[in-house]
């Protein structure tokens, strides 16, 4: 049941064109937030924005690559100019190639570092001054279970450990300014994430996952909703959620 808990709030979601980001945009919009959705695949974003509007919500789609500082800080500037504030910044965009390190090519590990780490820092750095000035705001970072526990994948795990460490360090730095930071650490989620890996890696990951029942994107989106709807005095620091069957 929707209760309008986020009426009047503005949420900026990176990685909103599929999976967890898409589900998060839908869940936040259903609770009344005005959602700004961003990623590179504009058609997907336009379709999602249309779905949100048809269900009575508000959505604005903006194309941006999170590894391009100018583009993503341009999105932040535009949202502040047009909507006046960013109450929630949801950093969901991410990529992963779960291959052994010696079988990972430079372009793959550069891409993981660029998207999973720099792609967090750029939008946060751009949005933070306005949140501190208002004394309110919430930054949600989607890391991974592999950012806390070691799963096989050297670079992906490294970037997600960096994301989780950064989230907690940032929380300690800006909590006194009234800005909250939440780190979300899911285990395996059924999205198109694995389909973006190269064929040999994809096959080995699919083999490892087998017939395990994975989380749905909505499960993670609902965890995010829980964190962002707590009273301002409550900072949900870390939420780790795994499929029941995942070791
Ligand atoms: N699926 C899992 O098992 C799992 C588990 C734990 C954590 N996670 C994390 O959850 C997050 C979302 O993943 P997902 O499972 O929902 O996968 P997904 O469906 O593949 O979504 C990834 C999103 O990231 C965006 N993205 C990738 N590169 C980008 C770039 N350079 N600039 C802007 N956006 C970019 C994609 O949009 P475009 O391609 O349109 O740009 C897409 O919207 C990631 O951070 C991932 O590491 C996933």
Coordinates of C-alpha atoms and ligand atoms in Angstrom, one line a residue, residues 14-22 38-42 44-45 64-68 71-72 91-96 111 114-116 120 142-146 156 159-160 184-196 209 214-215 217 220 241 246, ligand 1:
X14 CA 21.8 6.8 -11.4
X15 CA 21.7 3.4 -13.2
X16 CA 17.9 3.7 -13.6
X17 CA 17.6 2.2 -17.0
X18 CA 17.4 -1.4 -15.7
X19 CA 17.4 -3.7 -12.7
X20 CA 17.8 -2.3 -9.2
X21 CA 17.9 1.4 -10.3
X22 CA 14.7 1.0 -12.4
X38 CA 19.6 8.8 -15.4
X39 CA 21.8 6.3 -17.4
X40 CA 23.1 6.0 -20.9
X41 CA 20.2 4.2 -22.6
X42 CA 17.8 7.0 -23.2
X44 CA 14.8 2.7 -21.6
X45 CA 14.7 5.9 -19.5
X64 CA 24.3 10.8 -18.7
X65 CA 27.4 8.6 -18.3
X66 CA 28.5 8.4 -14.7
X67 CA 32.1 8.1 -15.7
X68 CA 31.9 11.6 -17.3
X71 CA 27.9 15.1 -17.7
X72 CA 26.8 13.8 -14.3
X91 CA 23.9 5.8 -6.7
X92 CA 23.0 2.5 -8.3
X93 CA 24.9 2.5 -11.6
X94 CA 27.5 -0.3 -11.7
X95 CA 29.2 -2.9 -13.9
X96 CA 31.0 -6.2 -13.0
X111 CA 35.6 0.2 -16.5
X114 CA 35.4 4.1 -13.4
X115 CA 31.7 3.2 -13.1
X116 CA 31.7 1.6 -9.6
X120 CA 29.9 7.4 -7.2
X142 CA 24.4 0.5 -3.9
X143 CA 27.6 -1.5 -3.1
X144 CA 27.4 -5.3 -2.9
X145 CA 27.7 -8.3 -0.6
X146 CA 31.1 -8.7 -2.3
X156 CA 34.7 -6.1 -8.8
X159 CA 35.6 -1.6 -6.2
X160 CA 32.7 -2.6 -4.0
X184 CA 23.1 -1.2 0.4
X185 CA 24.9 -4.6 0.0
X186 CA 22.9 -7.1 -1.9
X187 CA 23.8 -10.7 -2.7
X188 CA 22.8 -12.1 -6.1
X189 CA 19.9 -10.2 -7.7
X190 CA 18.1 -11.4 -10.8
X191 CA 18.8 -8.5 -13.3
X192 CA 20.5 -8.1 -16.6
X193 CA 23.8 -7.5 -14.7
X194 CA 25.4 -10.9 -15.6
X195 CA 24.3 -10.6 -19.3
X196 CA 26.7 -7.7 -19.7
X209 CA 24.5 -19.4 -9.4
X214 CA 18.0 -14.9 -6.4
X215 CA 16.7 -11.7 -5.0
X217 CA 15.2 -5.9 -7.9
X220 CA 16.5 -4.3 -3.0
X241 CA 20.5 -8.7 2.0
X246 CA 23.2 -18.0 -1.0
Ligands
LIG1 N1 22.7 -8.0 -9.9 C1 23.4 -8.4 -8.8 O1 23.5 -9.6 -8.5 C2 24.0 -7.3 -7.9 C3 24.4 -7.8 -6.7 C4 25.0 -6.8 -5.8 C5 25.1 -5.5 -6.2 N2 24.7 -5.2 -7.5 C6 24.9 -3.8 -7.9 O2 23.7 -3.2 -8.1 C7 23.8 -2.1 -9.0 C8 22.8 -2.2 -10.1 O3 23.0 -3.4 -10.9 P1 21.9 -4.3 -11.5 O4 22.0 -5.7 -11.0 O5 20.6 -3.6 -11.4 O6 22.4 -4.4 -13.0 P2 21.9 -3.8 -14.4 O7 20.5 -4.2 -14.6 O8 22.9 -4.2 -15.4 O9 21.9 -2.2 -14.2 C9 23.1 -1.5 -14.2 C10 22.8 0.0 -14.4 O10 24.0 0.7 -14.4 C11 23.9 1.6 -15.5 N3 25.3 2.0 -16.0 C12 26.3 1.1 -16.3 N4 27.4 1.8 -16.7 C13 27.0 3.1 -16.7 C14 27.7 4.3 -17.1 N5 28.9 4.3 -17.5 N6 27.0 5.5 -16.9 C15 25.7 5.5 -16.4 N7 25.0 4.4 -16.1 C16 25.7 3.2 -16.2 C17 23.2 0.9 -16.6 O11 22.6 1.8 -17.5 P3 23.1 2.1 -19.0 O12 23.7 0.9 -19.5 O13 21.8 2.5 -19.7 O14 24.0 3.3 -18.9 C18 22.1 0.3 -15.7 O15 21.0 1.2 -15.5 C19 25.3 -2.2 -9.5 O16 26.0 -1.2 -8.8 C20 25.7 -3.5 -9.1 O17 27.1 -3.6 -8.9 C21 24.1 -6.0 -8.3

